[in-house]
Amino acid sequence: MKLKDINSKVDPKFFKEHQRGIYKSLEDKHTTIEEIDSEDPLNAKMILNMGPQHPATHGVLRLILQLRGELIEKTKIDIGYLHRGVEKIAENKTYQEFMPYTDRMDYLSPYSNNVALCTAVEKLAEVEVPERAQYIRMICCELARISSHLLWLGTMVMDAGAISFFIWTFREREKIYDIFDEVAGHRFTVSHSRIGGVANDLTDDAIARIKEFVEKFPQELKDWHGLLDRNRIFIDRNENVGILKTENALDLGATGPVLRASGYAVDQRIIKPYLKYDEVDFEVPTRLEGDNLARYFVRMEEMAESIKIIQQCFDKMPKGPVRTNNAKQAYPSKDEVYYSMEGMIHDFMMTDTGICPPAGKEVYHAVESPKGELGYFIQSDGTGHPWRLKVNTPSLRNLQVLEHILDGEMVADTVVIIGGIDPVMGEADK
């Protein structure tokens, strides 16, 4: 189909109506910023569009800002520029076929997305997962948490003016990518978790790489604390900036580090333990200030806690299988597929039909991703693909906070505050 034919099918009125509606909502939004009656040209009002093509908006995020001079009076968020319809795609795929799509939602923490889907389906179909597989998932999820927080740290500090920090955090992320390459055969979109377990066991080389990283990373974290915790420029750019009070965080549906930095210690690993999180000891970092600096401290402390969790997983992880042995619930091992007719038949049936949870059953299950509560709601009709599948993503919830905390701030702080919220548009737009 030619480009002009595609353009002819787009309703030309849609964009105009959308623009009119969003500017009207900005005009109607209540503001608490005090009006100043002055003819000073520096207090002139204007509407500024930031994004969706902007290098510092964490993807295709559009902000409509009403400014009075350098002060933000009102903010509206416009999303949906990356909408791909993944929830509807899921309803036309088998549960395992949908796994690679989850990698591409929060693409900074793909392993957490894999585990979120798997644990929801396993709860729906009552699948027993071997203990070793659960510990492997925990190790990889915590590595993914550190990787996600490292990207947040590098970009957020760069937004505040320190370019070198970005290179230092990416050096550590490269080590984690090398680990995932050894574990799953892929560096970025891993798709290593499977319904009923994981694709393969950890190799000796993978275990050695993880243990080396766990041993050396705390010193890197300590050095970064030494560079930033008392850095006057960094403190001035983040302290008392983007303040979110506890009651507002709860009202707006904030989750993850954004909520915990506002004084509410909610973590799915603690309140509704999954995998083996109830068998390891760790703290839930929490701050009371609710500003950008508090969100920085929460995520930095979370990385240290992730290291503790990984160390305990290695101490507790038993030997044994890494996937359930029920041929109706999980793919057989490749040895079975290659050397037995029954294994090949089961592999074909899992690919063609997939696991079939009971008809009429529904479930909601959430994990604690690096950005907060990531939950899957699934309804089954008894077939191998979901009748309904909806994803409760933390980035979408936390983006609602921006319209509240940007009002009253300086326009120069916009990018730093967005970095403090740490959204990923791949899971916000879905």
Tab-separated table of C-alpha atoms in Angstrom:
chain	number	residue	atom	x	y	z
A	1	MET	CA	0.000	0.000	0.000
A	2	LYS	CA	1.340	3.429	-0.932
A	3	LEU	CA	1.921	6.108	1.723
A	4	LYS	CA	-0.681	8.425	0.185
A	5	ASP	CA	-3.263	5.611	0.405
A	6	ILE	CA	-2.489	5.130	4.101
A	7	ASN	CA	-2.771	8.874	4.754
A	8	SER	CA	-6.099	9.010	2.927
A	9	LYS	CA	-7.532	6.496	5.414
A	10	VAL	CA	-6.602	8.654	8.451
A	11	ASP	CA	-9.410	10.931	9.617
A	12	PRO	CA	-8.034	14.476	9.128
A	13	LYS	CA	-10.351	15.761	11.852
A	14	PHE	CA	-8.964	13.474	14.550
A	15	PHE	CA	-5.733	15.331	15.287
A	16	LYS	CA	-7.458	18.733	15.303
A	17	GLU	CA	-10.132	17.458	17.689
A	18	HIS	CA	-7.507	15.830	19.894
A	19	GLN	CA	-5.511	19.052	20.036
A	20	ARG	CA	-8.602	21.091	20.810
A	21	GLY	CA	-9.596	18.697	23.592
A	22	ILE	CA	-6.222	18.606	25.326
A	23	TYR	CA	-5.780	22.382	25.254
A	24	LYS	CA	-9.315	22.746	26.626
A	25	SER	CA	-8.473	20.374	29.494
A	26	LEU	CA	-5.348	22.443	30.204
A	27	GLU	CA	-7.444	25.603	30.296
A	28	ASP	CA	-10.004	24.003	32.635
A	29	LYS	CA	-7.406	22.582	35.019
A	30	HIS	CA	-7.404	24.246	38.419
A	31	THR	CA	-4.132	25.852	39.489
A	32	THR	CA	-2.916	26.830	42.937
A	33	ILE	CA	-0.245	29.148	41.559
A	34	GLU	CA	-0.869	32.698	42.720
A	35	GLU	CA	-1.757	35.162	39.968
A	36	ILE	CA	0.527	38.167	39.577
A	37	ASP	CA	-0.896	41.345	38.074
A	38	SER	CA	2.141	42.743	36.350
A	39	GLU	CA	3.088	44.099	32.980
A	40	ASP	CA	6.577	42.688	33.409
A	41	PRO	CA	7.352	40.870	30.115
A	42	LEU	CA	9.220	38.207	32.093
A	43	ASN	CA	5.866	37.097	33.545
A	44	ALA	CA	4.309	36.599	30.120
A	45	LYS	CA	2.234	33.442	29.722
A	46	MET	CA	2.825	30.878	27.016
A	47	ILE	CA	2.001	27.269	26.161
A	48	LEU	CA	5.045	25.050	25.635
A	49	ASN	CA	4.928	21.591	24.067
A	50	MET	CA	7.747	19.322	25.274
A	51	GLY	CA	7.846	16.116	23.250
A	52	PRO	CA	6.821	13.688	21.936
A	53	GLN	CA	10.080	13.921	19.949
A	54	HIS	CA	12.339	15.079	22.753
A	55	PRO	CA	15.579	13.387	23.856
A	56	ALA	CA	14.859	13.753	27.589
A	57	THR	CA	11.233	12.602	27.885
A	58	HIS	CA	12.065	8.877	28.226
A	59	GLY	CA	10.397	7.968	24.970
A	60	VAL	CA	7.415	9.397	23.135
A	61	LEU	CA	5.958	11.363	26.046
A	62	ARG	CA	4.335	14.710	25.368
A	63	LEU	CA	3.982	17.408	28.022
A	64	ILE	CA	1.823	20.493	27.498
A	65	LEU	CA	3.041	23.164	29.897
A	66	GLN	CA	1.379	26.499	30.629
A	67	LEU	CA	4.192	28.784	31.699
A	68	ARG	CA	4.320	32.152	33.393
A	69	GLY	CA	7.851	33.202	32.646
A	70	GLU	CA	10.013	30.317	33.932
A	71	LEU	CA	7.296	28.973	36.267
A	72	ILE	CA	5.021	26.070	35.318
A	73	GLU	CA	1.414	26.996	36.116
A	74	LYS	CA	-0.360	23.933	34.677
A	75	THR	CA	0.649	20.615	33.152
A	76	LYS	CA	-1.138	18.076	30.991
A	77	ILE	CA	0.279	14.730	29.859
A	78	ASP	CA	-0.478	13.356	26.381
A	79	ILE	CA	0.432	9.708	25.817
A	80	GLY	CA	-0.472	7.004	23.318
A	81	TYR	CA	2.153	7.721	20.657
A	82	LEU	CA	3.647	4.232	21.099
A	83	HIS	CA	0.366	2.308	21.294
A	84	ARG	CA	0.804	-1.190	19.826
A	85	GLY	CA	-2.217	-3.030	21.212
A	86	VAL	CA	-0.252	-5.700	23.071
A	87	GLU	CA	-3.207	-6.678	25.276
A	88	LYS	CA	-5.287	-7.501	22.204
A	89	ILE	CA	-2.322	-9.301	20.651
A	90	ALA	CA	-2.125	-11.439	23.823
A	91	GLU	CA	-5.725	-12.556	23.349
A	92	ASN	CA	-4.793	-13.992	19.954
A	93	LYS	CA	-1.642	-15.798	21.047
A	94	THR	CA	-0.985	-18.780	23.263
A	95	TYR	CA	0.304	-17.838	26.701
A	96	GLN	CA	3.870	-18.799	25.832
A	97	GLU	CA	3.716	-17.138	22.400
A	98	PHE	CA	2.976	-13.843	24.122
A	99	MET	CA	6.184	-14.066	26.186
A	100	PRO	CA	8.439	-12.148	23.718
A	101	TYR	CA	5.947	-9.282	23.636
A	102	THR	CA	6.325	-8.765	27.391
A	103	ASP	CA	10.054	-8.114	26.884
A	104	ARG	CA	9.125	-5.135	24.762
A	105	MET	CA	6.864	-3.406	27.268
A	106	ASP	CA	9.260	-2.322	30.012
A	107	TYR	CA	12.232	-2.983	27.768
A	108	LEU	CA	14.634	-1.833	30.507
A	109	SER	CA	13.608	-4.745	32.724
A	110	PRO	CA	12.409	-7.520	30.401
A	111	TYR	CA	12.975	-10.373	32.858
A	112	SER	CA	10.517	-8.885	35.375
A	113	ASN	CA	7.877	-8.774	32.629
A	114	ASN	CA	8.505	-12.442	31.759
A	115	VAL	CA	8.104	-13.507	35.377
A	116	ALA	CA	4.956	-11.392	35.832
A	117	LEU	CA	3.200	-13.194	32.974
A	118	CYS	CA	4.478	-16.646	33.959
A	119	THR	CA	3.466	-16.374	37.612
A	120	ALA	CA	-0.011	-15.125	36.634
A	121	VAL	CA	-0.571	-18.035	34.206
A	122	GLU	CA	0.835	-20.528	36.725
A	123	LYS	CA	-1.594	-19.222	39.345
A	124	LEU	CA	-4.448	-19.458	36.849
A	125	ALA	CA	-3.600	-23.029	35.764
A	126	GLU	CA	-2.272	-24.215	39.155
A	127	VAL	CA	1.175	-25.079	37.859
A	128	GLU	CA	3.814	-26.247	40.339
A	129	VAL	CA	7.200	-24.664	39.618
A	130	PRO	CA	10.399	-26.397	40.828
A	131	GLU	CA	12.267	-24.585	43.611
A	132	ARG	CA	15.466	-24.212	41.634
A	133	ALA	CA	13.592	-22.462	38.821
A	134	GLN	CA	12.028	-20.053	41.301
A	135	TYR	CA	15.422	-19.084	42.719
A	136	ILE	CA	16.838	-18.639	39.198
A	137	ARG	CA	13.939	-16.308	38.412
A	138	MET	CA	14.614	-14.312	41.592
A	139	ILE	CA	18.306	-13.931	40.759
A	140	CYS	CA	17.537	-12.723	37.242
A	141	CYS	CA	14.726	-10.409	38.401
A	142	GLU	CA	17.048	-8.708	40.884
A	143	LEU	CA	19.729	-8.340	38.222
A	144	ALA	CA	17.070	-6.768	35.989
A	145	ARG	CA	16.125	-4.406	38.851
A	146	ILE	CA	19.736	-3.278	39.183
A	147	SER	CA	20.044	-2.877	35.398
A	148	SER	CA	16.896	-0.735	35.229
A	149	HIS	CA	17.985	1.427	38.158
A	150	LEU	CA	21.431	1.872	36.599
A	151	LEU	CA	19.891	3.329	33.450
A	152	TRP	CA	17.690	5.587	35.597
A	153	LEU	CA	20.723	6.720	37.603
A	154	GLY	CA	22.911	7.461	34.592
A	155	THR	CA	20.253	9.406	32.690
A	156	MET	CA	18.880	11.250	35.730
A	157	VAL	CA	22.327	12.458	36.826
A	158	MET	CA	23.088	13.385	33.212
A	159	ASP	CA	19.850	15.420	33.157
A	160	ALA	CA	21.206	17.259	36.197
A	161	GLY	CA	24.403	18.113	34.322
A	162	ALA	CA	26.943	15.315	34.953
A	163	ILE	CA	27.750	13.603	31.653
A	164	SER	CA	30.459	11.210	32.899
A	165	PHE	CA	28.096	9.387	35.261
A	166	PHE	CA	26.138	7.991	32.333
A	167	ILE	CA	29.253	6.176	31.081
A	168	TRP	CA	30.022	4.708	34.529
A	169	THR	CA	26.543	3.265	35.055
A	170	PHE	CA	26.452	1.843	31.530
A	171	ARG	CA	29.746	0.090	32.169
A	172	GLU	CA	28.018	-1.865	34.959
A	173	ARG	CA	24.930	-2.476	32.801
A	174	GLU	CA	27.164	-4.035	30.162
A	175	LYS	CA	28.303	-6.567	32.752
A	176	ILE	CA	24.669	-7.477	33.477
A	177	TYR	CA	23.938	-7.778	29.745
A	178	ASP	CA	26.903	-10.145	29.419
A	179	ILE	CA	25.413	-12.225	32.250
A	180	PHE	CA	22.019	-12.403	30.524
A	181	ASP	CA	23.751	-13.356	27.286
A	182	GLU	CA	25.306	-16.323	29.081
A	183	VAL	CA	22.071	-17.219	30.932
A	184	ALA	CA	19.541	-16.868	28.116
A	185	GLY	CA	21.469	-16.462	24.877
A	186	HIS	CA	20.221	-12.876	24.521
A	187	ARG	CA	21.493	-9.646	26.028
A	188	PHE	CA	18.385	-7.489	25.927
A	189	THR	CA	15.008	-9.145	25.247
A	190	VAL	CA	15.731	-12.398	27.029
A	191	SER	CA	12.422	-14.379	27.121
A	192	HIS	CA	14.172	-16.840	29.437
A	193	SER	CA	11.310	-17.564	31.822
A	194	ARG	CA	8.854	-20.278	30.805
A	195	ILE	CA	5.422	-21.253	32.087
A	196	GLY	CA	6.344	-23.960	34.580
A	197	GLY	CA	9.946	-22.861	35.089
A	198	VAL	CA	12.785	-21.455	32.992
A	199	ALA	CA	14.225	-22.283	29.574
A	200	ASN	CA	17.519	-23.664	30.889
A	201	ASP	CA	19.592	-23.988	34.033
A	202	LEU	CA	22.417	-21.613	34.975
A	203	THR	CA	25.740	-22.684	33.534
A	204	ASP	CA	28.908	-22.680	35.638
A	205	ASP	CA	30.127	-19.670	33.663
A	206	ALA	CA	26.869	-17.782	34.313
A	207	ILE	CA	27.067	-18.502	38.057
A	208	ALA	CA	30.702	-17.344	38.134
A	209	ARG	CA	29.839	-14.103	36.300
A	210	ILE	CA	26.927	-13.348	38.632
A	211	LYS	CA	28.985	-14.013	41.762
A	212	GLU	CA	31.788	-11.800	40.469
A	213	PHE	CA	29.333	-8.983	39.760
A	214	VAL	CA	27.700	-9.367	43.184
A	215	GLU	CA	31.110	-9.209	44.851
A	216	LYS	CA	32.353	-6.078	43.050
A	217	PHE	CA	29.190	-3.998	42.511
A	218	PRO	CA	28.744	-2.832	46.158
A	219	GLN	CA	32.036	-0.924	45.919
A	220	GLU	CA	30.811	0.845	42.767
A	221	LEU	CA	27.604	1.748	44.591
A	222	LYS	CA	29.621	3.087	47.530
A	223	ASP	CA	31.740	5.230	45.197
A	224	TRP	CA	28.623	6.688	43.565
A	225	HIS	CA	27.167	7.549	46.962
A	226	GLY	CA	30.427	9.342	47.738
A	227	LEU	CA	30.176	11.343	44.514
A	228	LEU	CA	26.509	12.323	44.731
A	229	ASP	CA	25.208	12.293	48.305
A	230	ARG	CA	26.932	15.556	49.248
A	231	ASN	CA	27.404	17.055	45.799
A	232	ARG	CA	26.050	20.599	46.061
A	233	ILE	CA	24.884	20.859	42.444
A	234	PHE	CA	23.144	17.476	42.534
A	235	ILE	CA	21.473	18.230	45.883
A	236	ASP	CA	20.275	21.655	44.753
A	237	ARG	CA	18.785	20.204	41.574
A	238	ASN	CA	16.833	17.479	43.425
A	239	GLU	CA	16.102	18.484	47.027
A	240	ASN	CA	12.583	19.919	47.525
A	241	VAL	CA	11.922	19.461	43.802
A	242	GLY	CA	8.867	17.528	42.570
A	243	ILE	CA	7.452	16.975	46.068
A	244	LEU	CA	4.735	14.305	46.321
A	245	LYS	CA	3.013	13.956	49.684
A	246	THR	CA	1.911	10.544	50.933
A	247	GLU	CA	-1.826	11.198	50.652
A	248	ASN	CA	-1.428	12.560	47.118
A	249	ALA	CA	0.714	9.572	46.115
A	250	LEU	CA	-2.031	7.201	47.276
A	251	ASP	CA	-4.818	9.226	45.654
A	252	LEU	CA	-2.981	9.345	42.326
A	253	GLY	CA	-2.159	5.628	42.321
A	254	ALA	CA	1.631	5.963	42.537
A	255	THR	CA	3.582	2.752	42.961
A	256	GLY	CA	7.115	1.433	43.405
A	257	PRO	CA	9.982	3.759	44.384
A	258	VAL	CA	7.790	6.797	43.691
A	259	LEU	CA	5.329	5.699	46.387
A	260	ARG	CA	7.971	4.473	48.824
A	261	ALA	CA	9.872	7.765	48.549
A	262	SER	CA	6.677	9.447	49.757
A	263	GLY	CA	6.589	7.420	52.957
A	264	TYR	CA	4.408	4.397	52.091
A	265	ALA	CA	6.344	1.130	52.259
A	266	VAL	CA	4.404	-1.069	49.821
A	267	ASP	CA	6.324	-3.805	48.015
A	268	GLN	CA	4.647	-6.819	46.381
A	269	ARG	CA	7.574	-9.007	47.439
A	270	ILE	CA	6.600	-8.337	51.077
A	271	ILE	CA	2.815	-7.863	51.151
A	272	LYS	CA	2.002	-10.697	48.688
A	273	PRO	CA	5.167	-12.801	48.404
A	274	TYR	CA	5.687	-14.774	45.204
A	275	LEU	CA	8.477	-17.124	44.114
A	276	LYS	CA	10.641	-17.550	47.258
A	277	TYR	CA	10.752	-13.935	48.454
A	278	ASP	CA	9.247	-14.968	51.787
A	279	GLU	CA	12.364	-17.059	52.440
A	280	VAL	CA	14.952	-14.288	52.023
A	281	ASP	CA	15.664	-11.295	54.263
A	282	PHE	CA	15.726	-7.789	52.826
A	283	GLU	CA	14.582	-4.279	53.682
A	284	VAL	CA	12.108	-2.100	51.792
A	285	PRO	CA	13.854	1.304	51.424
A	286	THR	CA	11.464	4.120	52.302
A	287	ARG	CA	11.772	7.908	52.656
A	288	LEU	CA	9.408	10.539	54.005
A	289	GLU	CA	10.403	13.656	52.030
A	290	GLY	CA	8.663	12.702	48.759
A	291	ASP	CA	11.002	14.818	46.617
A	292	ASN	CA	13.316	13.884	43.768
A	293	LEU	CA	16.216	13.369	46.168
A	294	ALA	CA	14.171	10.876	48.203
A	295	ARG	CA	13.419	8.901	45.040
A	296	TYR	CA	17.171	8.851	44.345
A	297	PHE	CA	17.987	7.416	47.788
A	298	VAL	CA	15.236	4.783	47.565
A	299	ARG	CA	16.495	3.404	44.253
A	300	MET	CA	20.134	3.469	45.337
A	301	GLU	CA	19.271	1.511	48.492
A	302	GLU	CA	17.133	-0.923	46.463
A	303	MET	CA	20.175	-1.875	44.386
A	304	ALA	CA	22.058	-2.754	47.575
A	305	GLU	CA	19.110	-4.859	48.769
A	306	SER	CA	19.002	-6.679	45.419
A	307	ILE	CA	22.619	-7.748	45.928
A	308	LYS	CA	21.669	-9.190	49.334
A	309	ILE	CA	18.766	-11.113	47.792
A	310	ILE	CA	20.955	-12.611	45.040
A	311	GLN	CA	23.530	-13.768	47.593
A	312	GLN	CA	20.830	-15.477	49.674
A	313	CYS	CA	19.383	-17.135	46.561
A	314	PHE	CA	22.718	-18.807	45.835
A	315	ASP	CA	22.936	-19.997	49.439
A	316	LYS	CA	19.412	-21.471	49.404
A	317	MET	CA	19.050	-22.696	45.797
A	318	PRO	CA	18.736	-26.497	45.685
A	319	LYS	CA	19.735	-28.804	42.864
A	320	GLY	CA	17.006	-30.306	40.724
A	321	PRO	CA	14.858	-29.684	37.642
A	322	VAL	CA	14.215	-26.192	36.288
A	323	ARG	CA	10.814	-26.899	34.693
A	324	THR	CA	7.723	-28.842	35.678
A	325	ASN	CA	7.526	-32.371	34.299
A	326	ASN	CA	3.836	-32.113	33.365
A	327	ALA	CA	3.623	-32.332	29.568
A	328	LYS	CA	0.215	-30.578	29.578
A	329	GLN	CA	1.629	-27.511	31.326
A	330	ALA	CA	5.146	-26.910	30.009
A	331	TYR	CA	7.403	-27.589	27.077
A	332	PRO	CA	9.459	-30.789	27.330
A	333	SER	CA	13.251	-30.608	27.408
A	334	LYS	CA	15.072	-30.633	24.085
A	335	ASP	CA	16.530	-34.049	24.914
A	336	GLU	CA	12.987	-35.441	25.011
A	337	VAL	CA	12.013	-33.686	21.796
A	338	TYR	CA	15.051	-34.868	19.846
A	339	TYR	CA	15.128	-38.472	21.070
A	340	SER	CA	11.525	-39.554	21.730
A	341	MET	CA	8.333	-39.486	19.700
A	342	GLU	CA	6.263	-38.609	22.804
A	343	GLY	CA	8.493	-35.597	23.491
A	344	MET	CA	8.093	-34.357	19.928
A	345	ILE	CA	4.310	-34.741	20.115
A	346	HIS	CA	4.152	-32.839	23.401
A	347	ASP	CA	6.357	-30.095	21.975
A	348	PHE	CA	4.076	-29.800	18.938
A	349	MET	CA	0.933	-29.666	21.102
A	350	MET	CA	2.375	-26.974	23.375
A	351	THR	CA	3.306	-24.890	20.326
A	352	ASP	CA	-0.021	-25.417	18.571
A	353	THR	CA	-2.428	-25.257	21.523
A	354	GLY	CA	-0.453	-24.358	24.642
A	355	ILE	CA	-1.501	-24.686	28.250
A	356	CYS	CA	-5.294	-24.593	28.767
A	357	PRO	CA	-6.438	-23.238	32.165
A	358	PRO	CA	-9.983	-24.132	33.342
A	359	ALA	CA	-12.821	-22.330	31.553
A	360	GLY	CA	-14.391	-19.430	33.436
A	361	LYS	CA	-11.453	-19.008	35.797
A	362	GLU	CA	-9.841	-15.594	36.284
A	363	VAL	CA	-6.860	-14.320	38.218
A	364	TYR	CA	-4.949	-11.154	39.049
A	365	HIS	CA	-1.326	-11.529	40.025
A	366	ALA	CA	1.327	-8.844	40.484
A	367	VAL	CA	5.090	-8.740	40.907
A	368	GLU	CA	7.324	-5.906	42.072
A	369	SER	CA	9.049	-4.658	38.933
A	370	PRO	CA	11.766	-1.971	39.222
A	371	LYS	CA	9.095	0.666	38.626
A	372	GLY	CA	6.418	-0.746	40.926
A	373	GLU	CA	3.426	-3.068	40.862
A	374	LEU	CA	3.238	-4.926	37.545
A	375	GLY	CA	0.086	-7.026	37.467
A	376	TYR	CA	-1.676	-9.295	34.972
A	377	PHE	CA	-5.443	-9.866	34.973
A	378	ILE	CA	-6.353	-12.949	32.935
A	379	GLN	CA	-9.714	-14.554	32.153
A	380	SER	CA	-9.723	-18.051	30.685
A	381	ASP	CA	-12.287	-19.645	28.358
A	382	GLY	CA	-10.646	-23.064	28.538
A	383	THR	CA	-8.605	-22.665	25.343
A	384	GLY	CA	-4.875	-22.144	24.956
A	385	HIS	CA	-5.124	-18.359	24.688
A	386	PRO	CA	-6.686	-15.898	27.171
A	387	TRP	CA	-10.241	-14.698	26.721
A	388	ARG	CA	-9.220	-11.395	28.300
A	389	LEU	CA	-5.788	-10.142	29.333
A	390	LYS	CA	-5.108	-6.740	30.892
A	391	VAL	CA	-1.833	-5.398	32.240
A	392	ASN	CA	-1.572	-3.065	35.221
A	393	THR	CA	1.679	-1.242	34.428
A	394	PRO	CA	3.537	0.970	36.931
A	395	SER	CA	4.732	3.537	34.375
A	396	LEU	CA	1.153	4.416	33.414
A	397	ARG	CA	0.201	4.883	37.068
A	398	ASN	CA	3.263	6.948	37.916
A	399	LEU	CA	2.805	9.219	34.904
A	400	GLN	CA	-0.395	10.508	36.509
A	401	VAL	CA	1.798	11.934	39.250
A	402	LEU	CA	3.594	14.262	36.818
A	403	GLU	CA	0.520	16.443	36.246
A	404	HIS	CA	0.446	17.062	39.998
A	405	ILE	CA	4.111	17.560	40.924
A	406	LEU	CA	5.185	19.662	37.921
A	407	ASP	CA	2.718	22.467	38.727
A	408	GLY	CA	4.581	25.219	40.541
A	409	GLU	CA	8.064	24.051	39.548
A	410	MET	CA	10.530	25.813	37.269
A	411	VAL	CA	10.595	24.741	33.621
A	412	ALA	CA	14.311	23.947	34.001
A	413	ASP	CA	13.391	21.220	36.530
A	414	THR	CA	10.977	19.430	34.193
A	415	VAL	CA	13.483	16.964	32.766
A	416	VAL	CA	14.968	16.135	36.187
A	417	ILE	CA	11.499	15.465	37.634
A	418	ILE	CA	10.592	13.178	34.719
A	419	GLY	CA	13.837	11.312	35.385
A	420	GLY	CA	12.877	10.993	39.055
A	421	ILE	CA	9.567	9.351	38.102
A	422	ASP	CA	11.416	7.047	35.657
A	423	PRO	CA	8.617	6.110	33.218
A	424	VAL	CA	9.006	3.771	30.241
A	425	MET	CA	6.557	4.526	27.479
A	426	GLY	CA	6.604	0.977	26.122
A	427	GLU	CA	4.495	-0.159	29.081
A	428	ALA	CA	2.595	3.121	29.538
A	429	ASP	CA	1.080	3.126	26.042
A	430	LYS	CA	0.846	-0.683	25.672
